[in-house]
Each structure stands twice: as structure tokens, then as C-alpha cells.
PDB file of C-alpha atoms in Angstrom:
ATOM      1  CA  UNK A   7      10.435  33.821 324.392  1.00 72.00           C
ATOM      2  CA  UNK A   8      10.956  37.487 323.721  1.00 75.00           C
ATOM      3  CA  UNK A   9       7.850  39.508 322.895  1.00 77.00           C
ATOM      4  CA  UNK A  10       7.643  40.958 319.395  1.00 76.00           C
ATOM      5  CA  UNK A  11       8.726  44.567 319.327  1.00 78.00           C
ATOM      6  CA  UNK A  12       7.328  46.437 316.334  1.00 78.00           C
ATOM      7  CA  UNK A  13       9.836  48.503 314.343  1.00 82.00           C
ATOM      8  CA  UNK A  14      10.030  52.190 315.145  1.00 87.00           C
ATOM      9  CA  UNK A  15       8.559  54.779 312.769  1.00 86.00           C
ATOM     10  CA  UNK A  16      12.155  55.813 311.945  1.00 90.00           C
ATOM     11  CA  UNK A  17      13.069  52.240 310.954  1.00 89.00           C
ATOM     12  CA  UNK A  18       9.937  52.024 308.790  1.00 85.00           C
ATOM     13  CA  UNK A  19      10.813  55.329 307.117  1.00 88.00           C
ATOM     14  CA  UNK A  20      14.338  54.070 306.364  1.00 88.00           C
ATOM     15  CA  UNK A  21      12.979  50.843 304.833  1.00 85.00           C
ATOM     16  CA  UNK A  22      10.462  52.827 302.757  1.00 82.00           C
ATOM     17  CA  UNK A  23      13.259  55.057 301.467  1.00 86.00           C
ATOM     18  CA  UNK A  24      15.237  51.985 300.388  1.00 83.00           C
ATOM     19  CA  UNK A  25      12.200  50.442 298.661  1.00 79.00           C
ATOM     20  CA  UNK A  26      11.324  53.698 296.871  1.00 81.00           C
ATOM     21  CA  UNK A  27      14.794  54.670 295.663  1.00 86.00           C
ATOM     22  CA  UNK A  28      15.231  54.710 291.910  1.00 86.00           C
ATOM     23  CA  UNK A  29      17.834  52.303 290.562  1.00 89.00           C
ATOM     24  CA  UNK A  30      20.026  53.153 287.616  1.00 89.00           C
ATOM     25  CA  UNK A  31      19.229  51.396 284.332  1.00 89.00           C
ATOM     26  CA  UNK A  32      22.317  49.228 284.841  1.00 91.00           C
ATOM     27  CA  UNK A  33      21.328  48.211 288.383  1.00 91.00           C
ATOM     28  CA  UNK A  34      17.753  47.498 287.310  1.00 90.00           C
ATOM     29  CA  UNK A  35      18.698  45.392 284.286  1.00 91.00           C
ATOM     30  CA  UNK A  36      21.384  43.524 286.219  1.00 92.00           C
ATOM     31  CA  UNK A  37      18.863  42.593 288.907  1.00 90.00           C
ATOM     32  CA  UNK A  38      16.314  41.481 286.298  1.00 89.00           C
ATOM     33  CA  UNK A  39      18.893  39.328 284.564  1.00 90.00           C
ATOM     34  CA  UNK A  40      19.260  37.154 287.664  1.00 89.00           C
ATOM     35  CA  UNK A  41      16.617  34.409 287.400  1.00 84.00           C
ATOM     36  CA  UNK A  42      14.554  33.367 290.407  1.00 85.00           C
ATOM     37  CA  UNK A  43      15.799  30.204 292.075  1.00 89.00           C
ATOM     38  CA  UNK A  44      13.685  27.099 291.513  1.00 91.00           C
ATOM     39  CA  UNK A  45      12.448  26.981 295.114  1.00 93.00           C
ATOM     40  CA  UNK A  46      11.658  30.681 295.210  1.00 92.00           C
ATOM     41  CA  UNK A  47       9.763  30.487 291.941  1.00 92.00           C
ATOM     42  CA  UNK A  48       7.732  27.516 293.114  1.00 94.00           C
ATOM     43  CA  UNK A  49       6.943  29.305 296.368  1.00 95.00           C
ATOM     44  CA  UNK A  50       5.777  32.383 294.441  1.00 95.00           C
ATOM     45  CA  UNK A  51       3.644  30.332 292.068  1.00 96.00           C
ATOM     46  CA  UNK A  52       2.166  28.417 294.963  1.00 96.00           C
ATOM     47  CA  UNK A  53       1.203  31.681 296.661  1.00 96.00           C
ATOM     48  CA  UNK A  54      -0.480  32.865 293.460  1.00 97.00           C
ATOM     49  CA  UNK A  55      -2.336  29.547 293.089  1.00 97.00           C
ATOM     50  CA  UNK A  56      -3.577  29.798 296.669  1.00 97.00           C
ATOM     51  CA  UNK A  57      -4.706  33.402 296.225  1.00 97.00           C
ATOM     52  CA  UNK A  58      -6.564  32.652 292.996  1.00 97.00           C
ATOM     53  CA  UNK A  59      -8.177  29.550 294.466  1.00 97.00           C
ATOM     54  CA  UNK A  60      -9.216  31.295 297.712  1.00 97.00           C
ATOM     55  CA  UNK A  61     -10.353  34.450 295.920  1.00 97.00           C
ATOM     56  CA  UNK A  62     -11.510  33.233 292.502  1.00 96.00           C
ATOM     57  CA  UNK A  63     -12.757  36.515 291.037  1.00 96.00           C
ATOM     58  CA  UNK A  64     -11.072  39.899 290.609  1.00 96.00           C
ATOM     59  CA  UNK A  65     -13.829  41.364 292.817  1.00 95.00           C
ATOM     60  CA  UNK A  66     -12.984  38.919 295.633  1.00 95.00           C
ATOM     61  CA  UNK A  67      -9.281  39.752 295.333  1.00 96.00           C
ATOM     62  CA  UNK A  68      -9.830  43.502 295.352  1.00 95.00           C
ATOM     63  CA  UNK A  69     -12.070  43.211 298.418  1.00 93.00           C
ATOM     64  CA  UNK A  70      -9.377  41.110 300.127  1.00 95.00           C
ATOM     65  CA  UNK A  71      -6.749  43.749 299.318  1.00 93.00           C
ATOM     66  CA  UNK A  72      -8.832  46.507 300.893  1.00 91.00           C
ATOM     67  CA  UNK A  73      -9.380  44.428 304.048  1.00 91.00           C
ATOM     68  CA  UNK A  74      -5.688  43.490 304.217  1.00 90.00           C
ATOM     69  CA  UNK A  75      -4.614  47.100 303.824  1.00 87.00           C
ATOM     70  CA  UNK A  76      -6.994  48.215 306.597  1.00 86.00           C
ATOM     71  CA  UNK A  77      -5.583  45.502 308.889  1.00 87.00           C
ATOM     72  CA  UNK A  78      -2.026  46.535 308.058  1.00 83.00           C
ATOM     73  CA  UNK A  79      -2.617  50.235 308.739  1.00 81.00           C
ATOM     74  CA  UNK A  80      -4.370  49.413 312.009  1.00 80.00           C
ATOM     75  CA  UNK A  81      -1.490  47.221 313.188  1.00 76.00           C
ATOM     76  CA  UNK A  82       1.220  49.680 312.110  1.00 69.00           C
ATOM     77  CA  UNK A  83       3.052  51.498 314.922  1.00 65.00           C
TER      78      UNK A  83
ATOM     79  CA  UNK B  15     -12.825  68.748 302.909  1.00 42.00           C
ATOM     80  CA  UNK B  16     -15.539  66.188 303.550  1.00 46.00           C
ATOM     81  CA  UNK B  17     -14.444  62.564 303.813  1.00 46.00           C
ATOM     82  CA  UNK B  18     -15.889  60.311 301.140  1.00 50.00           C
ATOM     83  CA  UNK B  19     -17.800  57.037 301.516  1.00 65.00           C
ATOM     84  CA  UNK B  20     -15.765  55.209 298.915  1.00 83.00           C
ATOM     85  CA  UNK B  21     -17.555  52.537 296.900  1.00 91.00           C
ATOM     86  CA  UNK B  22     -14.941  50.704 294.842  1.00 93.00           C
ATOM     87  CA  UNK B  23     -17.411  48.960 292.539  1.00 93.00           C
ATOM     88  CA  UNK B  24     -19.147  52.260 291.813  1.00 94.00           C
ATOM     89  CA  UNK B  25     -15.752  53.899 291.228  1.00 95.00           C
ATOM     90  CA  UNK B  26     -14.859  51.318 288.584  1.00 96.00           C
ATOM     91  CA  UNK B  27     -18.357  51.372 287.099  1.00 96.00           C
ATOM     92  CA  UNK B  28     -18.257  55.152 286.683  1.00 96.00           C
ATOM     93  CA  UNK B  29     -14.868  55.014 284.959  1.00 97.00           C
ATOM     94  CA  UNK B  30     -15.985  52.365 282.486  1.00 95.00           C
ATOM     95  CA  UNK B  31     -19.343  54.046 281.851  1.00 95.00           C
ATOM     96  CA  UNK B  32     -17.621  57.374 281.155  1.00 97.00           C
ATOM     97  CA  UNK B  33     -15.939  55.973 278.067  1.00 96.00           C
ATOM     98  CA  UNK B  34     -12.552  57.307 279.217  1.00 97.00           C
ATOM     99  CA  UNK B  35      -9.714  55.199 277.899  1.00 98.00           C
ATOM    100  CA  UNK B  36      -8.359  54.201 281.294  1.00 98.00           C
ATOM    101  CA  UNK B  37      -6.088  51.290 282.179  1.00 98.00           C
ATOM    102  CA  UNK B  38      -5.780  50.090 285.745  1.00 98.00           C
ATOM    103  CA  UNK B  39      -2.049  49.595 286.344  1.00 98.00           C
ATOM    104  CA  UNK B  40       0.125  49.312 289.455  1.00 97.00           C
ATOM    105  CA  UNK B  41      -0.355  46.963 292.362  1.00 96.00           C
ATOM    106  CA  UNK B  42      -4.163  47.142 292.305  1.00 97.00           C
ATOM    107  CA  UNK B  43      -4.000  45.554 288.838  1.00 98.00           C
ATOM    108  CA  UNK B  44      -1.677  42.857 290.191  1.00 98.00           C
ATOM    109  CA  UNK B  45      -4.202  42.090 292.914  1.00 97.00           C
ATOM    110  CA  UNK B  46      -7.104  41.902 290.457  1.00 97.00           C
ATOM    111  CA  UNK B  47      -5.123  39.468 288.312  1.00 97.00           C
ATOM    112  CA  UNK B  48      -4.330  37.215 291.262  1.00 97.00           C
ATOM    113  CA  UNK B  49      -1.174  38.399 293.025  1.00 97.00           C
ATOM    114  CA  UNK B  50      -1.520  39.077 296.758  1.00 95.00           C
ATOM    115  CA  UNK B  51       0.313  42.360 297.364  1.00 94.00           C
ATOM    116  CA  UNK B  52      -0.409  45.268 299.648  1.00 90.00           C
ATOM    117  CA  UNK B  53      -1.321  48.637 298.174  1.00 92.00           C
ATOM    118  CA  UNK B  54      -2.699  51.934 299.388  1.00 90.00           C
ATOM    119  CA  UNK B  55      -3.705  53.620 296.178  1.00 93.00           C
ATOM    120  CA  UNK B  56      -5.031  53.155 292.657  1.00 96.00           C
ATOM    121  CA  UNK B  57      -2.899  53.737 289.569  1.00 97.00           C
ATOM    122  CA  UNK B  58      -4.346  54.473 286.163  1.00 98.00           C
ATOM    123  CA  UNK B  59      -2.809  55.253 282.815  1.00 98.00           C
ATOM    124  CA  UNK B  60      -5.340  57.208 280.796  1.00 98.00           C
ATOM    125  CA  UNK B  61      -5.433  58.651 277.307  1.00 97.00           C
ATOM    126  CA  UNK B  62      -4.124  62.203 277.272  1.00 96.00           C
ATOM    127  CA  UNK B  63      -7.392  63.498 275.759  1.00 96.00           C
ATOM    128  CA  UNK B  64      -9.607  61.875 278.399  1.00 97.00           C
ATOM    129  CA  UNK B  65      -8.530  63.721 281.560  1.00 97.00           C
ATOM    130  CA  UNK B  66     -11.687  65.810 281.944  1.00 96.00           C
ATOM    131  CA  UNK B  67     -13.975  62.825 281.285  1.00 97.00           C
ATOM    132  CA  UNK B  68     -12.078  60.688 283.781  1.00 98.00           C
ATOM    133  CA  UNK B  69     -12.164  63.419 286.440  1.00 97.00           C
ATOM    134  CA  UNK B  70     -15.888  63.985 285.966  1.00 97.00           C
ATOM    135  CA  UNK B  71     -16.537  60.253 286.308  1.00 97.00           C
ATOM    136  CA  UNK B  72     -14.872  59.957 289.714  1.00 96.00           C
ATOM    137  CA  UNK B  73     -15.947  63.303 291.180  1.00 95.00           C
ATOM    138  CA  UNK B  74     -19.157  61.827 292.683  1.00 94.00           C
ATOM    139  CA  UNK B  75     -16.826  59.570 294.725  1.00 92.00           C
ATOM    140  CA  UNK B  76     -15.368  62.714 296.269  1.00 92.00           C
ATOM    141  CA  UNK B  77     -12.121  62.496 294.307  1.00 95.00           C
ATOM    142  CA  UNK B  78     -10.662  65.791 293.158  1.00 95.00           C
ATOM    143  CA  UNK B  79      -7.659  66.446 290.891  1.00 96.00           C
ATOM    144  CA  UNK B  80      -4.544  68.176 292.183  1.00 95.00           C
ATOM    145  CA  UNK B  81      -3.933  69.792 288.757  1.00 95.00           C
ATOM    146  CA  UNK B  82      -5.930  71.202 285.873  1.00 94.00           C
ATOM    147  CA  UNK B  83      -6.051  69.040 282.722  1.00 94.00           C
ATOM    148  CA  UNK B  84      -3.562  71.387 281.009  1.00 94.00           C
ATOM    149  CA  UNK B  85      -1.103  71.173 283.916  1.00 95.00           C
ATOM    150  CA  UNK B  86      -1.534  67.399 284.024  1.00 95.00           C
ATOM    151  CA  UNK B  87      -0.807  67.109 280.298  1.00 94.00           C
ATOM    152  CA  UNK B  88       2.326  69.212 280.802  1.00 94.00           C
ATOM    153  CA  UNK B  89       3.599  67.102 283.684  1.00 94.00           C
ATOM    154  CA  UNK B  90       2.428  63.740 282.406  1.00 94.00           C
ATOM    155  CA  UNK B  91       0.788  62.792 285.671  1.00 95.00           C
ATOM    156  CA  UNK B  92      -1.484  64.037 288.439  1.00 97.00           C
ATOM    157  CA  UNK B  93      -3.343  62.783 291.464  1.00 97.00           C
ATOM    158  CA  UNK B  94      -7.016  62.518 292.397  1.00 97.00           C
ATOM    159  CA  UNK B  95      -7.536  62.414 296.117  1.00 94.00           C
ATOM    160  CA  UNK B  96      -9.721  62.600 299.151  1.00 91.00           C
ATOM    161  CA  UNK B  97      -9.968  59.596 301.490  1.00 88.00           C
ATOM    162  CA  UNK B  98      -8.588  57.530 298.601  1.00 93.00           C
ATOM    163  CA  UNK B  99      -5.673  58.374 296.342  1.00 95.00           C
ATOM    164  CA  UNK B 100      -5.586  57.762 292.601  1.00 97.00           C
ATOM    165  CA  UNK B 101      -2.312  58.325 290.725  1.00 97.00           C
ATOM    166  CA  UNK B 102      -2.959  59.091 287.082  1.00 98.00           C
ATOM    167  CA  UNK B 103      -0.421  58.835 284.289  1.00 97.00           C
ATOM    168  CA  UNK B 104      -1.390  60.775 281.161  1.00 97.00           C
ATOM    169  CA  UNK B 105       1.594  60.510 278.842  1.00 95.00           C
ATOM    170  CA  UNK B 106       1.164  59.392 275.242  1.00 96.00           C
ATOM    171  CA  UNK B 107       4.265  57.251 275.732  1.00 96.00           C
ATOM    172  CA  UNK B 108       6.594  56.503 278.636  1.00 96.00           C
ATOM    173  CA  UNK B 109      10.170  55.221 278.476  1.00 95.00           C
ATOM    174  CA  UNK B 110      11.183  52.248 280.574  1.00 94.00           C
ATOM    175  CA  UNK B 111      14.212  52.576 282.823  1.00 91.00           C
ATOM    176  CA  UNK B 112      16.249  50.856 280.098  1.00 88.00           C
ATOM    177  CA  UNK B 113      15.013  53.156 277.331  1.00 91.00           C
ATOM    178  CA  UNK B 114      12.167  51.266 275.648  1.00 94.00           C
ATOM    179  CA  UNK B 115       9.297  53.560 274.549  1.00 96.00           C
ATOM    180  CA  UNK B 116       5.877  52.248 275.583  1.00 98.00           C
ATOM    181  CA  UNK B 117       2.939  53.955 273.840  1.00 98.00           C
ATOM    182  CA  UNK B 118      -0.485  54.207 275.454  1.00 98.00           C
ATOM    183  CA  UNK B 119      -2.285  53.516 272.178  1.00 98.00           C
ATOM    184  CA  UNK B 120      -0.439  50.206 271.693  1.00 98.00           C
ATOM    185  CA  UNK B 121      -1.102  49.096 275.261  1.00 98.00           C
ATOM    186  CA  UNK B 122      -4.747  50.123 274.948  1.00 98.00           C
ATOM    187  CA  UNK B 123      -5.176  48.004 271.807  1.00 98.00           C
ATOM    188  CA  UNK B 124      -3.867  44.918 273.639  1.00 98.00           C
ATOM    189  CA  UNK B 125      -5.838  45.523 276.879  1.00 98.00           C
ATOM    190  CA  UNK B 126      -7.875  42.874 278.628  1.00 96.00           C
ATOM    191  CA  UNK B 127     -11.135  43.348 280.483  1.00 96.00           C
ATOM    192  CA  UNK B 128     -11.584  42.142 284.038  1.00 96.00           C
ATOM    193  CA  UNK B 129     -14.951  41.866 285.743  1.00 95.00           C
ATOM    194  CA  UNK B 130     -14.347  43.670 289.028  1.00 93.00           C
ATOM    195  CA  UNK B 131     -17.955  43.677 290.250  1.00 89.00           C
ATOM    196  CA  UNK B 132     -21.212  42.217 288.971  1.00 88.00           C
ATOM    197  CA  UNK B 133     -21.635  43.631 285.475  1.00 89.00           C
ATOM    198  CA  UNK B 134     -18.655  45.985 285.857  1.00 93.00           C
ATOM    199  CA  UNK B 135     -15.457  45.534 283.893  1.00 95.00           C
ATOM    200  CA  UNK B 136     -12.233  47.491 284.002  1.00 96.00           C
ATOM    201  CA  UNK B 137      -9.441  47.542 281.442  1.00 97.00           C
ATOM    202  CA  UNK B 138      -5.984  46.343 282.432  1.00 98.00           C
ATOM    203  CA  UNK B 139      -2.906  46.002 280.223  1.00 98.00           C
ATOM    204  CA  UNK B 140      -2.027  42.602 278.814  1.00 97.00           C
ATOM    205  CA  UNK B 141       0.396  40.824 281.137  1.00 97.00           C
ATOM    206  CA  UNK B 142       3.476  41.607 279.035  1.00 97.00           C
ATOM    207  CA  UNK B 143       2.485  45.277 278.904  1.00 98.00           C
ATOM    208  CA  UNK B 144       1.832  45.395 282.648  1.00 98.00           C
ATOM    209  CA  UNK B 145       5.360  44.110 283.130  1.00 97.00           C
ATOM    210  CA  UNK B 146       6.612  46.925 280.895  1.00 97.00           C
ATOM    211  CA  UNK B 147       4.770  49.528 283.006  1.00 97.00           C
ATOM    212  CA  UNK B 148       6.651  48.152 286.016  1.00 95.00           C
ATOM    213  CA  UNK B 149       9.849  49.114 284.209  1.00 94.00           C
ATOM    214  CA  UNK B 150       8.865  52.804 284.178  1.00 94.00           C
ATOM    215  CA  UNK B 151       9.818  53.438 287.793  1.00 87.00           C
ATOM    216  CA  UNK B 152      13.021  51.513 288.329  1.00 88.00           C
ATOM    217  CA  UNK B 153      12.450  50.973 292.067  1.00 91.00           C
ATOM    218  CA  UNK B 154      13.292  47.792 293.966  1.00 90.00           C
ATOM    219  CA  UNK B 155       9.579  47.212 294.596  1.00 90.00           C
ATOM    220  CA  UNK B 156       8.967  47.350 290.820  1.00 93.00           C
ATOM    221  CA  UNK B 157      11.544  44.601 290.396  1.00 92.00           C
ATOM    222  CA  UNK B 158       9.716  42.530 292.974  1.00 92.00           C
ATOM    223  CA  UNK B 159       6.428  43.084 291.140  1.00 95.00           C
ATOM    224  CA  UNK B 160       7.996  42.042 287.829  1.00 95.00           C
ATOM    225  CA  UNK B 161       9.090  38.767 289.440  1.00 94.00           C
ATOM    226  CA  UNK B 162       5.541  38.198 290.644  1.00 95.00           C
ATOM    227  CA  UNK B 163       4.065  39.013 287.238  1.00 96.00           C
ATOM    228  CA  UNK B 164       6.498  36.667 285.526  1.00 94.00           C
ATOM    229  CA  UNK B 165       5.427  33.907 287.908  1.00 94.00           C
ATOM    230  CA  UNK B 166       1.798  34.689 287.098  1.00 95.00           C
ATOM    231  CA  UNK B 167       2.575  34.530 283.383  1.00 94.00           C
ATOM    232  CA  UNK B 168       3.957  31.026 283.868  1.00 92.00           C
ATOM    233  CA  UNK B 169       0.807  30.045 285.776  1.00 91.00           C
ATOM    234  CA  UNK B 170      -1.351  31.283 282.888  1.00 89.00           C
ATOM    235  CA  UNK B 171       0.520  29.336 280.192  1.00 83.00           C
TER     236      UNK B 171
END
């Protein structure tokens, strides 16, 4: 099995630029008009149910988010 | 500049205690409502007359504004920063990417309170309004957040 190679800082910057670009009103509305597939919606709702069950209060969730962000920045190349 | 020992509960408590009309928006609001997303900063939409009060409330946390209140009013947004970053929107109304005008006063009237620490609440927009705020930016990640918020809305029905 091949070892995981983290993406380069350049690749991360390119992905960030794609995620941060501003869509035109037409692009944005067209994307919103496409409904989520049934499986994708169920997966999303299941994730939300898990998160709310595991972290029942807003305080728990916010604390989780701070821990998760710290982990993510530590692991980032 | 000295690094700050950031206490999130105290940060929220100070904002609420200040009386500033401040709505937590952005991904931190999604997290508080129950959507697991990653975020680095805090986003608030505050009343245009409450900039100085808001700034004074968070100053003990070592957060300092990048603009004067007058400059912020002119630009419609500013940032408070140190070890943490707080993006602040101060417009009376903001258009969505598809041209709908969303007024702070209307969103404020429909706000909901979330208990974010023992005895500490913070105001967040109603779910439908939070979705509208995600239509201000028009970025792919805003689209993704709208999908998540719509899923949450179905869970809450």
C-alpha cells in the first residue's frame, strides 16, 4: 500500500482559491436549483444527527469545533 | 502585539452583556446549531450603531479593530483580531447574490438565542435568515453550507 502523501502548499492554495471564488448570480442560483440526491441528503442528515447526539449542547459543539480546528492546523503541511 | 489567552465563553458573555445587537453568523453559527464544519474565525453581523459597544466588549479578550467605527460604517465591514479573528458585518442591509435585500433589523427581530456556555446566550439568526446570509457571498463553500442548513431545517421539522 502506498503511504499517504499530503498535498503540497501550492495544491492547497489552488483548492482554497477555487472554494473562495465568487460565483455569478446565475451560477449560484443554477447550483442551488439542483436538489440533493436522496442518498446524499440522508448522509448529510445522518451526520447532523450524529453530531447533535454526540455533542448535545451548543457549548459542546463549539468546544469540539475549536479542538477539530487545532487538530487540522497541526496536521496541515 | 501580545498574544491573547482566548476564553470563548467569556467572549460570548461579554458580547451579550454589552447589549450590542450582535448576531453570530457564518460557520461558527452552523456549528453551534449542530452542523460539523471546520472554521477558523468568528463572523458577526452587528447593528451599525453598536460598533463601539461591541469593540469595547471584546477588547479585554485582546481583540482590536482594524478600522475606526466611522471607517467600518463606510465600508460595511471590519475585522477584530489578535490570536483570534472576528469578521464583523455592519451594514443596515445586505443584498444576496441574486438581489434580495436582507435588513439587519428584520433578522434581529426573528433571532433565536442559543446557550453557548452556562448562563451565557448568544443571538443567531433564525434558520431561514441564516440561509439568506449564506447567499451574501456567492462562493462555492456558501452553497455547501446552504445545503447543510437545509438538511438541518428538515431535521428540525
